[in-house]
mmCIF file of C-alpha atoms in Angstrom:
data_model
loop_
_atom_site.group_PDB
_atom_site.id
_atom_site.type_symbol
_atom_site.label_atom_id
_atom_site.label_comp_id
_atom_site.label_asym_id
_atom_site.label_seq_id
_atom_site.Cartn_x
_atom_site.Cartn_y
_atom_site.Cartn_z
ATOM 1 C CA MET N 828 -27.179 32.734 -13.571
ATOM 2 C CA GLY N 829 -25.997 29.677 -11.678
ATOM 3 C CA LEU N 830 -22.764 29.080 -9.794
ATOM 4 C CA LYS N 831 -21.304 26.993 -12.635
ATOM 5 C CA GLN N 832 -21.785 29.797 -15.173
ATOM 6 C CA ASN N 833 -20.337 32.353 -12.750
ATOM 7 C CA LEU N 834 -17.257 30.208 -12.239
ATOM 8 C CA HIS N 835 -16.931 29.719 -15.999
ATOM 9 C CA ASN N 836 -17.131 33.478 -16.596
ATOM 10 C CA PHE N 837 -14.565 34.086 -13.862
ATOM 11 C CA LYS N 838 -12.232 31.593 -15.559
ATOM 12 C CA GLU N 839 -12.648 33.295 -18.940
ATOM 13 C CA LYS N 840 -11.787 36.691 -17.449
ATOM 14 C CA ASN N 841 -8.592 35.357 -15.870
ATOM 15 C CA LYS N 842 -7.167 33.219 -18.674
ATOM 16 C CA ASP N 843 -3.802 34.970 -18.480
ATOM 17 C CA LYS N 844 -3.308 34.462 -14.742
ATOM 18 C CA LYS N 845 -0.619 32.050 -13.513
ATOM 19 C CA TRP N 846 -2.862 30.669 -10.799
ATOM 20 C CA LEU N 847 -5.525 29.587 -13.315
ATOM 21 C CA PRO N 848 -4.487 25.870 -13.306
ATOM 22 C CA GLY N 849 -5.255 25.732 -9.605
ATOM 23 C CA PHE N 850 -8.688 27.285 -10.146
ATOM 24 C CA ASN N 851 -9.377 24.956 -13.071
ATOM 25 C CA ALA N 852 -8.637 21.931 -10.896
ATOM 26 C CA LEU N 853 -11.283 22.988 -8.365
ATOM 27 C CA PHE N 854 -13.736 23.967 -11.107
ATOM 28 C CA THR N 855 -13.493 20.674 -12.997
ATOM 29 C CA PHE N 856 -13.695 18.755 -9.703
ATOM 30 C CA LEU N 857 -17.091 20.356 -9.016
ATOM 31 C CA TYR N 858 -18.499 20.625 -12.549
ATOM 32 C CA THR N 859 -18.086 19.308 -16.072
ATOM 33 C CA PRO N 860 -16.410 22.142 -18.020
ATOM 34 C CA ASN N 861 -18.385 23.996 -20.696
ATOM 35 C CA GLU N 862 -15.716 23.545 -23.367
ATOM 36 C CA THR N 863 -16.313 21.121 -26.227
ATOM 37 C CA THR N 864 -13.911 19.961 -28.905
ATOM 38 C CA HIS N 865 -14.286 21.262 -32.445
ATOM 39 C CA GLY N 866 -13.458 19.197 -35.516
ATOM 40 C CA GLY N 867 -11.231 16.192 -35.843
ATOM 41 C CA THR N 868 -11.908 12.567 -35.038
ATOM 42 C CA HIS N 869 -12.301 11.656 -31.391
ATOM 43 C CA ILE N 870 -12.750 8.358 -29.581
ATOM 44 C CA LYS N 871 -15.684 8.309 -27.194
ATOM 45 C CA ALA N 872 -15.190 6.184 -24.092
ATOM 46 C CA ALA N 873 -16.779 6.035 -20.649
ATOM 47 C CA ASP N 874 -13.440 5.790 -18.849
ATOM 48 C CA ASP N 875 -11.040 8.637 -18.224
ATOM 49 C CA LEU N 876 -8.271 9.283 -15.704
ATOM 50 C CA LYS N 877 -10.588 10.625 -13.007
ATOM 51 C CA ARG N 878 -12.989 7.709 -13.359
ATOM 52 C CA THR N 879 -10.114 5.229 -13.245
ATOM 53 C CA MET N 880 -8.726 6.854 -10.103
ATOM 54 C CA ASN N 881 -12.160 6.941 -8.462
ATOM 55 C CA THR N 882 -12.625 3.234 -9.179
ATOM 56 C CA VAL N 883 -9.388 2.393 -7.351
ATOM 57 C CA ILE N 884 -10.405 4.626 -4.445
ATOM 58 C CA MET N 885 -13.740 2.792 -4.230
ATOM 59 C CA ALA N 886 -11.798 -0.470 -3.936
ATOM 60 C CA LEU N 887 -9.674 1.020 -1.136
ATOM 61 C CA VAL N 888 -12.479 2.508 0.986
ATOM 62 C CA PRO N 889 -13.445 -0.824 2.672
ATOM 63 C CA CYS N 890 -9.810 -1.304 3.725
ATOM 64 C CA LEU N 891 -9.776 2.235 5.126
ATOM 65 C CA ILE N 892 -12.960 1.757 7.152
ATOM 66 C CA PHE N 893 -11.828 -1.630 8.432
ATOM 67 C CA GLY N 894 -8.468 -0.074 9.360
ATOM 68 C CA MET N 895 -10.248 2.513 11.499
ATOM 69 C CA PHE N 896 -12.128 -0.166 13.437
ATOM 70 C CA ASN N 897 -8.955 -2.250 13.767
ATOM 71 C CA ALA N 898 -6.931 0.696 15.090
ATOM 72 C CA GLY N 899 -9.412 1.186 17.926
ATOM 73 C CA TYR N 900 -9.761 -2.553 18.514
ATOM 74 C CA GLN N 901 -5.998 -3.096 18.839
ATOM 75 C CA HIS N 902 -5.741 -0.083 21.165
ATOM 76 C CA TYR N 903 -8.384 -1.331 23.614
ATOM 77 C CA LEU N 904 -7.293 -4.962 23.332
ATOM 78 C CA ALA N 905 -3.676 -4.114 24.178
ATOM 79 C CA GLN N 906 -4.865 -2.292 27.303
ATOM 80 C CA GLY N 907 -6.987 -5.257 28.361
ATOM 81 C CA LEU N 908 -10.225 -3.292 28.182
ATOM 82 C CA ILE N 909 -11.995 -5.658 25.762
ATOM 83 C CA GLU N 910 -11.997 -9.349 24.909
ATOM 84 C CA SER N 911 -10.575 -10.736 21.689
ATOM 85 C CA ALA N 912 -13.030 -10.666 18.796
ATOM 86 C CA ASP N 913 -14.480 -14.017 17.798
ATOM 87 C CA GLY N 914 -14.028 -13.902 14.034
ATOM 88 C CA PHE N 915 -14.719 -11.201 11.463
ATOM 89 C CA LEU N 916 -18.128 -10.365 12.938
ATOM 90 C CA GLY N 917 -16.946 -10.461 16.565
ATOM 91 C CA ALA N 918 -18.979 -8.221 18.863
ATOM 92 C CA SER N 919 -15.899 -6.574 20.382
ATOM 93 C CA PHE N 920 -14.570 -5.446 16.975
ATOM 94 C CA TRP N 921 -17.400 -3.567 15.273
ATOM 95 C CA THR N 922 -18.051 -1.088 18.094
ATOM 96 C CA TRP N 923 -18.554 2.660 18.105
ATOM 97 C CA ASP N 924 -15.689 3.130 20.577
ATOM 98 C CA ASN N 925 -13.270 1.335 18.250
ATOM 99 C CA PHE N 926 -14.406 3.409 15.286
ATOM 100 C CA VAL N 927 -14.071 6.712 17.143
ATOM 101 C CA ILE N 928 -10.475 5.953 18.160
ATOM 102 C CA GLY N 929 -9.677 4.789 14.629
ATOM 103 C CA LEU N 930 -11.298 7.824 13.036
ATOM 104 C CA TRP N 931 -9.405 10.125 15.394
ATOM 105 C CA LYS N 932 -6.080 8.528 14.432
ATOM 106 C CA VAL N 933 -6.569 7.634 10.757
ATOM 107 C CA LEU N 934 -8.552 10.611 9.420
ATOM 108 C CA PRO N 935 -5.687 13.086 10.125
ATOM 109 C CA LEU N 936 -3.383 10.792 8.110
ATOM 110 C CA VAL N 937 -5.790 10.985 5.161
ATOM 111 C CA ILE N 938 -6.162 14.769 5.478
ATOM 112 C CA VAL N 939 -2.401 15.360 5.667
ATOM 113 C CA SER N 940 -1.726 12.976 2.783
ATOM 114 C CA TYR N 941 -4.216 14.670 0.476
ATOM 115 C CA GLY N 942 -3.616 18.210 1.728
ATOM 116 C CA VAL N 943 0.173 18.189 1.407
ATOM 117 C CA GLY N 944 0.269 16.080 -1.762
ATOM 118 C CA LEU N 945 -2.300 18.138 -3.645
ATOM 119 C CA ALA N 946 -0.636 21.359 -2.492
ATOM 120 C CA VAL N 947 2.597 20.193 -4.118
ATOM 121 C CA GLU N 948 0.657 19.224 -7.270
ATOM 122 C CA PHE N 949 -0.950 22.690 -7.396
ATOM 123 C CA VAL N 950 2.384 24.451 -6.958
ATOM 124 C CA PHE N 951 4.002 22.489 -9.789
ATOM 125 C CA ALA N 952 0.969 23.016 -12.032
ATOM 126 C CA ILE N 953 1.118 26.767 -11.510
ATOM 127 C CA ILE N 954 4.905 26.959 -11.966
ATOM 128 C CA LYS N 955 4.902 24.795 -15.103
ATOM 129 C CA GLY N 956 1.647 26.227 -16.470
ATOM 130 C CA HIS N 957 -0.219 22.964 -17.010
ATOM 131 C CA GLU N 958 -3.464 21.602 -15.620
ATOM 132 C CA VAL N 959 -3.434 19.852 -12.232
ATOM 133 C CA GLU N 960 -3.246 16.103 -12.884
ATOM 134 C CA GLU N 961 -5.442 13.586 -11.110
ATOM 135 C CA GLY N 962 -2.670 11.073 -10.494
ATOM 136 C CA TYR N 963 -2.396 11.879 -6.788
ATOM 137 C CA LEU N 964 -6.017 10.928 -6.049
ATOM 138 C CA VAL N 965 -5.082 7.259 -5.562
ATOM 139 C CA THR N 966 -1.673 7.968 -4.024
ATOM 140 C CA GLY N 967 -3.320 10.187 -1.418
ATOM 141 C CA MET N 968 -5.539 7.290 -0.342
ATOM 142 C CA LEU N 969 -2.800 4.651 -0.470
ATOM 143 C CA VAL N 970 -0.343 6.515 1.744
ATOM 144 C CA PRO N 971 -2.442 6.466 4.977
ATOM 145 C CA LEU N 972 -3.085 2.750 4.464
ATOM 146 C CA ILE N 973 0.595 1.721 4.327
ATOM 147 C CA VAL N 974 1.911 3.546 7.409
ATOM 148 C CA PRO N 975 1.659 2.833 11.168
ATOM 149 C CA VAL N 976 -1.324 4.385 12.892
ATOM 150 C CA ASP N 977 0.801 6.436 15.308
ATOM 151 C CA ILE N 978 3.271 7.960 12.840
ATOM 152 C CA PRO N 979 3.732 11.713 13.554
ATOM 153 C CA LEU N 980 1.933 13.909 11.039
ATOM 154 C CA TRP N 981 4.977 16.085 10.385
ATOM 155 C CA MET N 982 6.961 13.022 9.330
ATOM 156 C CA LEU N 983 4.183 12.050 6.953
ATOM 157 C CA SER N 984 4.132 15.592 5.525
ATOM 158 C CA VAL N 985 7.872 15.565 4.838
ATOM 159 C CA ALA N 986 7.640 12.126 3.235
ATOM 160 C CA VAL N 987 4.707 13.133 1.015
ATOM 161 C CA ILE N 988 6.584 16.202 -0.245
ATOM 162 C CA PHE N 989 9.621 14.038 -1.005
ATOM 163 C CA GLY N 990 7.569 11.346 -2.700
ATOM 164 C CA VAL N 991 5.577 13.688 -4.938
ATOM 165 C CA VAL N 992 8.548 15.850 -5.926
ATOM 166 C CA ILE N 993 11.272 13.216 -6.291
ATOM 167 C CA GLY N 994 9.067 10.249 -7.117
ATOM 168 C CA LYS N 995 6.884 11.937 -9.736
ATOM 169 C CA GLU N 996 7.290 15.622 -10.585
ATOM 170 C CA VAL N 997 10.990 15.477 -11.468
ATOM 171 C CA PHE N 998 10.112 12.864 -14.103
ATOM 172 C CA GLY N 999 7.422 15.069 -15.656
ATOM 173 C CA GLY N 1000 4.333 14.318 -13.562
ATOM 174 C CA THR N 1001 1.564 11.741 -13.807
ATOM 175 C CA GLY N 1002 2.255 9.077 -16.405
ATOM 176 C CA MET N 1003 5.982 9.829 -16.611
ATOM 177 C CA ASN N 1004 7.232 8.539 -13.246
ATOM 178 C CA ILE N 1005 9.230 5.309 -13.072
ATOM 179 C CA LEU N 1006 8.615 4.690 -9.348
ATOM 180 C CA ASN N 1007 5.319 4.235 -7.546
ATOM 181 C CA PRO N 1008 4.876 7.546 -5.610
ATOM 182 C CA ALA N 1009 3.141 5.932 -2.620
ATOM 183 C CA LEU N 1010 5.937 3.402 -2.209
ATOM 184 C CA THR N 1011 8.522 6.136 -2.677
ATOM 185 C CA ILE N 1012 6.911 7.886 0.290
ATOM 186 C CA ARG N 1013 7.033 4.703 2.371
ATOM 187 C CA ALA N 1014 10.644 4.051 1.378
ATOM 188 C CA PHE N 1015 11.583 7.567 2.479
ATOM 189 C CA LEU N 1016 9.903 7.021 5.852
ATOM 190 C CA PHE N 1017 11.627 3.685 6.309
ATOM 191 C CA PHE N 1018 15.137 4.967 5.607
ATOM 192 C CA ALA N 1019 14.754 8.423 7.186
ATOM 193 C CA TYR N 1020 12.768 7.415 10.296
ATOM 194 C CA PRO N 1021 13.298 3.644 10.732
ATOM 195 C CA THR N 1022 12.205 3.569 14.375
ATOM 196 C CA TRP N 1023 8.750 4.796 13.329
ATOM 197 C CA MET N 1024 8.377 2.179 10.606
ATOM 198 C CA SER N 1025 9.468 -0.934 12.494
ATOM 199 C CA GLY N 1026 9.615 -2.378 15.988
ATOM 200 C CA ASP N 1027 6.927 -3.459 18.434
ATOM 201 C CA LYS N 1028 5.462 -0.093 19.453
ATOM 202 C CA VAL N 1029 4.319 1.863 16.402
ATOM 203 C CA TRP N 1030 1.599 -0.486 15.131
ATOM 204 C CA VAL N 1031 -0.805 -0.113 18.064
ATOM 205 C CA HIS N 1032 -2.091 3.286 19.167
ATOM 206 C CA GLY N 1033 -0.869 4.166 22.645
ATOM 207 C CA ALA N 1034 2.118 1.805 22.779
ATOM 208 C CA VAL N 1035 4.662 4.562 22.110
ATOM 209 C CA GLU N 1036 3.157 6.864 24.750
ATOM 210 C CA ARG N 1037 2.982 4.016 27.280
ATOM 211 C CA ASP N 1038 6.642 3.187 26.649
ATOM 212 C CA ALA N 1039 7.617 6.820 27.217
ATOM 213 C CA ALA N 1040 5.627 6.918 30.468
ATOM 214 C CA ILE N 1041 7.370 3.762 31.730
ATOM 215 C CA ALA N 1042 10.744 5.264 30.848
ATOM 216 C CA ALA N 1043 9.776 8.348 32.880
ATOM 217 C CA GLY N 1044 9.270 6.155 35.954
ATOM 218 C CA GLU N 1045 5.547 5.446 35.953
ATOM 219 C CA ASN N 1046 4.511 1.990 37.188
ATOM 220 C CA LEU N 1047 2.626 0.726 34.126
ATOM 221 C CA ASP N 1048 2.561 -2.446 32.077
ATOM 222 C CA ALA N 1049 4.130 -2.151 28.652
ATOM 223 C CA ILE N 1050 1.950 -2.503 25.550
ATOM 224 C CA SER N 1051 3.242 -4.775 22.826
ATOM 225 C CA GLY N 1052 2.374 -3.724 19.287
ATOM 226 C CA GLU N 1053 4.421 -6.440 17.626
ATOM 227 C CA THR N 1054 3.205 -7.569 14.218
ATOM 228 C CA LEU N 1055 3.045 -11.221 13.237
ATOM 229 C CA LEU N 1056 6.108 -10.788 11.035
ATOM 230 C CA GLY N 1057 7.944 -9.403 14.047
ATOM 231 C CA TYR N 1058 6.932 -12.401 16.150
ATOM 232 C CA TYR N 1059 8.014 -14.902 13.503
ATOM 233 C CA ALA N 1060 11.301 -13.085 12.838
ATOM 234 C CA LYS N 1061 12.185 -13.642 16.524
ATOM 235 C CA SER N 1062 10.452 -17.008 16.703
ATOM 236 C CA GLY N 1063 12.993 -18.830 18.867
ATOM 237 C CA GLN N 1064 13.791 -15.976 21.248
ATOM 238 C CA GLU N 1065 12.381 -15.959 24.772
ATOM 239 C CA LEU N 1066 9.637 -13.533 25.706
ATOM 240 C CA THR N 1067 8.240 -12.588 29.115
ATOM 241 C CA ILE N 1068 4.528 -11.838 28.830
ATOM 242 C CA ALA N 1069 3.749 -8.325 30.094
ATOM 243 C CA GLY N 1070 2.212 -8.234 33.568
ATOM 244 C CA THR N 1071 3.180 -11.844 34.335
ATOM 245 C CA ASP N 1072 6.228 -13.962 35.081
ATOM 246 C CA THR N 1073 5.396 -16.356 32.245
ATOM 247 C CA VAL N 1074 8.281 -16.975 29.869
ATOM 248 C CA THR N 1075 7.582 -18.272 26.359
ATOM 249 C CA THR N 1076 8.973 -17.805 22.864
ATOM 250 C CA TYR N 1077 7.879 -15.266 20.293
ATOM 251 C CA GLY N 1078 6.729 -18.022 17.960
ATOM 252 C CA ASP N 1079 4.583 -19.718 20.609
ATOM 253 C CA ARG N 1080 3.167 -16.368 21.695
ATOM 254 C CA ALA N 1081 2.099 -15.579 18.122
ATOM 255 C CA ALA N 1082 0.268 -18.919 17.947
ATOM 256 C CA GLU N 1083 -1.489 -18.139 21.251
ATOM 257 C CA LEU N 1084 -2.581 -14.662 20.219
ATOM 258 C CA TYR N 1085 -3.683 -15.117 16.605
ATOM 259 C CA SER N 1086 -5.342 -17.906 14.663
ATOM 260 C CA TYR N 1087 -5.070 -18.334 10.905
ATOM 261 C CA TRP N 1088 -8.578 -16.917 10.590
ATOM 262 C CA ASP N 1089 -7.553 -13.827 12.591
ATOM 263 C CA MET N 1090 -4.773 -13.299 10.049
ATOM 264 C CA PHE N 1091 -7.183 -13.697 7.130
ATOM 265 C CA TRP N 1092 -9.918 -11.476 8.582
ATOM 266 C CA GLY N 1093 -7.302 -8.876 9.532
ATOM 267 C CA ILE N 1094 -7.857 -8.454 13.283
ATOM 268 C CA ILE N 1095 -4.110 -8.230 13.888
ATOM 269 C CA PRO N 1096 -1.648 -5.328 14.320
ATOM 270 C CA GLY N 1097 -0.159 -3.841 11.168
ATOM 271 C CA SER N 1098 -0.311 -0.897 8.805
ATOM 272 C CA VAL N 1099 -3.703 0.789 8.704
ATOM 273 C CA GLY N 1100 -5.113 -0.824 5.563
ATOM 274 C CA GLU N 1101 -3.072 -3.944 4.874
ATOM 275 C CA THR N 1102 -4.359 -6.376 7.520
ATOM 276 C CA SER N 1103 -7.699 -7.605 6.121
ATOM 277 C CA LYS N 1104 -6.889 -10.135 3.414
ATOM 278 C CA LEU N 1105 -10.610 -10.723 2.810
ATOM 279 C CA LEU N 1106 -11.245 -7.088 1.856
ATOM 280 C CA ILE N 1107 -8.046 -6.921 -0.193
ATOM 281 C CA ILE N 1108 -9.123 -9.965 -2.222
ATOM 282 C CA LEU N 1109 -12.587 -8.481 -2.763
ATOM 283 C CA GLY N 1110 -10.981 -5.200 -3.817
ATOM 284 C CA GLY N 1111 -8.728 -7.077 -6.224
ATOM 285 C CA LEU N 1112 -11.706 -8.879 -7.787
ATOM 286 C CA PHE N 1113 -13.464 -5.523 -8.170
ATOM 287 C CA LEU N 1114 -10.436 -4.031 -9.956
ATOM 288 C CA ILE N 1115 -10.209 -7.074 -12.231
ATOM 289 C CA PHE N 1116 -13.951 -6.906 -13.031
ATOM 290 C CA THR N 1117 -13.675 -3.200 -13.900
ATOM 291 C CA LYS N 1118 -10.507 -3.930 -15.932
ATOM 292 C CA ILE N 1119 -8.493 -1.435 -13.910
ATOM 293 C CA GLY N 1120 -6.070 -3.909 -12.296
ATOM 294 C CA SER N 1121 -4.095 -6.596 -14.116
ATOM 295 C CA TRP N 1122 -5.009 -10.107 -13.002
ATOM 296 C CA ARG N 1123 -1.753 -11.354 -14.523
ATOM 297 C CA ILE N 1124 0.318 -9.210 -12.151
ATOM 298 C CA MET N 1125 -1.802 -10.107 -9.117
ATOM 299 C CA LEU N 1126 -1.715 -13.839 -9.808
ATOM 300 C CA SER N 1127 1.966 -13.988 -10.752
ATOM 301 C CA THR N 1128 2.925 -12.048 -7.596
ATOM 302 C CA VAL N 1129 1.090 -14.608 -5.472
ATOM 303 C CA ILE N 1130 2.736 -17.464 -7.393
ATOM 304 C CA GLY N 1131 6.198 -15.923 -6.922
ATOM 305 C CA ALA N 1132 5.628 -15.571 -3.174
ATOM 306 C CA LEU N 1133 4.427 -19.166 -2.858
ATOM 307 C CA VAL N 1134 7.413 -20.511 -4.826
ATOM 308 C CA MET N 1135 9.895 -18.646 -2.635
ATOM 309 C CA GLY N 1136 8.060 -19.823 0.479
ATOM 310 C CA LEU N 1137 8.196 -23.422 -0.759
ATOM 311 C CA ILE N 1138 11.938 -23.129 -1.366
ATOM 312 C CA PHE N 1139 12.521 -21.889 2.178
ATOM 313 C CA ASN N 1140 10.303 -24.640 3.610
ATOM 314 C CA GLY N 1141 12.363 -27.147 1.639
ATOM 315 C CA VAL N 1142 15.582 -25.743 3.081
ATOM 316 C CA VAL N 1143 14.209 -26.174 6.624
ATOM 317 C CA ASP N 1144 12.839 -29.678 5.940
ATOM 318 C CA ALA N 1145 16.186 -30.743 4.488
ATOM 319 C CA GLY N 1146 17.891 -29.715 7.728
ATOM 320 C CA TRP N 1147 20.180 -27.224 6.007
ATOM 321 C CA ILE N 1148 19.327 -24.607 8.611
ATOM 322 C CA GLY N 1149 18.733 -25.117 12.332
ATOM 323 C CA GLU N 1150 16.507 -23.532 14.944
ATOM 324 C CA THR N 1151 19.436 -21.498 16.243
ATOM 325 C CA SER N 1152 19.625 -19.519 13.002
ATOM 326 C CA LYS N 1153 18.077 -16.057 13.008
ATOM 327 C CA PHE N 1154 16.437 -16.918 9.684
ATOM 328 C CA TYR N 1155 14.738 -20.067 10.952
ATOM 329 C CA GLY N 1156 11.550 -18.400 12.216
ATOM 330 C CA LEU N 1157 10.339 -16.959 8.918
ATOM 331 C CA MET N 1158 11.866 -19.774 6.833
ATOM 332 C CA SER N 1159 9.785 -22.318 8.728
ATOM 333 C CA VAL N 1160 6.509 -20.435 8.240
ATOM 334 C CA PRO N 1161 4.270 -22.566 5.958
ATOM 335 C CA PHE N 1162 4.615 -21.219 2.425
ATOM 336 C CA TRP N 1163 0.912 -20.374 2.098
ATOM 337 C CA GLN N 1164 0.870 -18.484 5.404
ATOM 338 C CA HIS N 1165 3.131 -15.802 3.929
ATOM 339 C CA LEU N 1166 0.072 -14.589 2.021
ATOM 340 C CA ILE N 1167 -1.955 -13.828 5.157
ATOM 341 C CA ILE N 1168 0.767 -12.124 7.176
ATOM 342 C CA GLY N 1169 2.328 -8.827 6.187
ATOM 343 C CA SER N 1170 1.336 -6.770 3.162
ATOM 344 C CA ILE N 1171 2.152 -9.072 0.240
ATOM 345 C CA LEU N 1172 -1.498 -9.232 -0.913
ATOM 346 C CA PHE N 1173 -2.028 -5.488 -0.500
ATOM 347 C CA GLY N 1174 1.086 -4.835 -2.558
ATOM 348 C CA ALA N 1175 0.051 -7.331 -5.235
ATOM 349 C CA VAL N 1176 -3.431 -5.822 -5.662
ATOM 350 C CA TYR N 1177 -2.953 -2.083 -5.205
ATOM 351 C CA MET N 1178 0.747 -1.339 -5.711
ATOM 352 C CA ALA N 1179 2.231 -3.751 -8.223
ATOM 353 C CA THR N 1180 -0.664 -3.144 -10.642
ATOM 354 C CA ASP N 1181 0.019 0.590 -11.014
ATOM 355 C CA PRO N 1182 -0.368 0.968 -14.803
ATOM 356 C CA VAL N 1183 2.353 3.622 -15.062
ATOM 357 C CA THR N 1184 5.204 1.839 -13.288
ATOM 358 C CA ALA N 1185 4.344 -1.807 -14.066
ATOM 359 C CA SER N 1186 5.236 -3.807 -17.157
ATOM 360 C CA GLN N 1187 2.995 -3.151 -20.146
ATOM 361 C CA THR N 1188 3.343 -6.377 -22.137
ATOM 362 C CA ASN N 1189 1.328 -9.476 -21.154
ATOM 363 C CA LYS N 1190 4.379 -11.729 -20.892
ATOM 364 C CA GLY N 1191 6.243 -8.950 -19.096
ATOM 365 C CA LYS N 1192 3.455 -8.719 -16.510
ATOM 366 C CA TRP N 1193 3.914 -12.401 -15.627
ATOM 367 C CA ILE N 1194 7.669 -11.960 -15.201
ATOM 368 C CA TYR N 1195 7.298 -8.645 -13.352
ATOM 369 C CA GLY N 1196 4.721 -9.974 -10.878
ATOM 370 C CA PHE N 1197 6.511 -13.273 -10.272
ATOM 371 C CA LEU N 1198 9.760 -11.494 -9.386
ATOM 372 C CA ILE N 1199 7.930 -9.120 -7.033
ATOM 373 C CA GLY N 1200 6.465 -12.026 -5.056
ATOM 374 C CA PHE N 1201 9.703 -14.010 -5.163
ATOM 375 C CA ILE N 1202 11.895 -11.117 -4.004
ATOM 376 C CA SER N 1203 9.356 -9.970 -1.375
ATOM 377 C CA ILE N 1204 9.577 -13.227 0.568
ATOM 378 C CA MET N 1205 13.347 -13.328 0.129
ATOM 379 C CA ILE N 1206 13.723 -9.859 1.692
ATOM 380 C CA ARG N 1207 11.187 -10.780 4.384
ATOM 381 C CA VAL N 1208 13.302 -13.732 5.501
ATOM 382 C CA PHE N 1209 16.799 -12.298 5.144
ATOM 383 C CA ASN N 1210 16.049 -8.917 6.720
ATOM 384 C CA PRO N 1211 14.737 -9.815 10.195
ATOM 385 C CA ALA N 1212 15.297 -6.256 11.445
ATOM 386 C CA TYR N 1213 12.448 -5.186 9.158
ATOM 387 C CA PRO N 1214 10.676 -8.381 8.068
ATOM 388 C CA GLU N 1215 8.619 -6.915 5.256
ATOM 389 C CA GLY N 1216 10.034 -6.642 1.768
ATOM 390 C CA VAL N 1217 7.047 -5.985 -0.469
ATOM 391 C CA PHE N 1218 7.582 -2.261 -0.972
ATOM 392 C CA LEU N 1219 11.283 -2.706 -1.695
ATOM 393 C CA ALA N 1220 10.572 -5.529 -4.152
ATOM 394 C CA ILE N 1221 7.968 -3.479 -6.032
ATOM 395 C CA LEU N 1222 10.233 -0.424 -6.228
ATOM 396 C CA LEU N 1223 13.063 -2.606 -7.511
ATOM 397 C CA MET N 1224 10.848 -4.110 -10.201
ATOM 398 C CA ASN N 1225 9.488 -0.660 -11.105
ATOM 399 C CA VAL N 1226 13.026 0.142 -12.184
ATOM 400 C CA PHE N 1227 13.351 -3.053 -14.222
ATOM 401 C CA ALA N 1228 9.849 -3.028 -15.761
ATOM 402 C CA PRO N 1229 10.950 -1.132 -18.918
ATOM 403 C CA THR N 1230 13.864 -3.550 -19.346
ATOM 404 C CA ILE N 1231 11.537 -6.545 -19.050
ATOM 405 C CA ASP N 1232 9.203 -5.066 -21.665
ATOM 406 C CA HIS N 1233 12.145 -4.275 -23.944
ATOM 407 C CA TYR N 1234 13.353 -7.872 -24.031
ATOM 408 C CA VAL N 1235 9.811 -9.225 -24.387
ATOM 409 C CA VAL N 1236 9.229 -6.977 -27.407
ATOM 410 C CA GLN N 1237 12.623 -7.818 -28.888
ATOM 411 C CA GLY N 1238 11.884 -11.512 -28.429
ATOM 412 C CA ASN N 1239 8.607 -11.125 -30.316
ATOM 413 C CA VAL N 1240 10.348 -9.208 -33.098
ATOM 414 C CA LYS N 1241 12.934 -11.983 -33.499
ATOM 415 C CA LYS N 1242 10.212 -14.662 -33.660
ATOM 416 C CA ARG N 1243 8.362 -12.738 -36.361
ATOM 417 C CA MET N 1244 11.578 -12.207 -38.328
ATOM 418 C CA LYS N 1245 12.245 -15.951 -38.232
ATOM 419 C CA ARG N 1246 8.723 -16.693 -39.444
ATOM 420 C CA LEU N 1247 9.108 -14.111 -42.215
ATOM 421 C CA LYS N 1248 12.418 -15.596 -43.347
ATOM 422 C CA ALA N 1249 10.917 -19.084 -43.328
ATOM 423 C CA LYS N 1250 8.019 -17.936 -45.550
ATOM 424 C CA VAL N 1251 10.376 -16.156 -47.969
ATOM 425 C CA ALA N 1252 12.604 -19.216 -48.197
#
């Protein structure tokens, strides 16, 4: 008798136990259950919830691996121990040392995300007496990719508990939530622990510890972990380069440090998985090919961001706002460059397309995605203290997605009624 049959027999003997949903989750993860349906008409299809979730995870894995290499690369580069990588295949980027540092920092984030999140799922399944749902499989992978590499694990644990309970379980679980759970977790971190989700220290491993050592009196050079959005938000302000007496501006310093190709390849500071636009685009194409992600939402989000960027560029070109304004830096960024800085593409591909919280109608998807992109750039420009608005824009549109669908459906009903009346007449 094999292990599968032994587990099946054990399950049959304990059908009345409250903890059975937790056992079933582990059993069905390892093996296909022995039960078969009897009678009735059933639709046979190759896709199910687990397969859908696994497909999204497959699209995210390249971003995760790249994020590990980038975490180590940014750490050593900030300390002056390596030279800047020359392009995506730069010799100083794809090194074992970079990967080890990245693995050491990123893997615990993945373990905590899955461990705490699935524990909450198991508890609710046992309390409510239903099977453990697979909805957290993707959320557990998304969460480590949208946080700073140095965020304390206890903060992440608290945020995951909040996000799963308040963002999903209180609404009835997977398929019933109105907010994206991963973004709910990030929103909680941003509002509860803002200093760990913004600033110029949390995006590069070692910058926080170096800052604390300097504050304690040690004679060390500070490490800057400023993101490109941070540089552009303070574009006109003066900056003294660490270890030198050279004074420049944040905008000029950003141009010195990073080329447009660096931004596209992703060898820049940022959240773990959102820097490589190349891998995000490839992941998006994979999701479109497998019919998991909506190309309408992805494309309309990009269009909305470009339109808002063009409007801001027009405001600057018209001279309605001067260089002394705190909004000038990000307003003057070329409209297309907004797509390769920050997490707008990551949000468009992996967050906005969540089938549960996004609009369901085709026309609604165009409206929903366009407003996400439009509002994202608006928040990015008008909130220089935290110049990234994608997660707030998506959460806002999650709330309005049912309303958008309602009016789209009602509009279609009215058109059909008019056609019907015209035929009758």
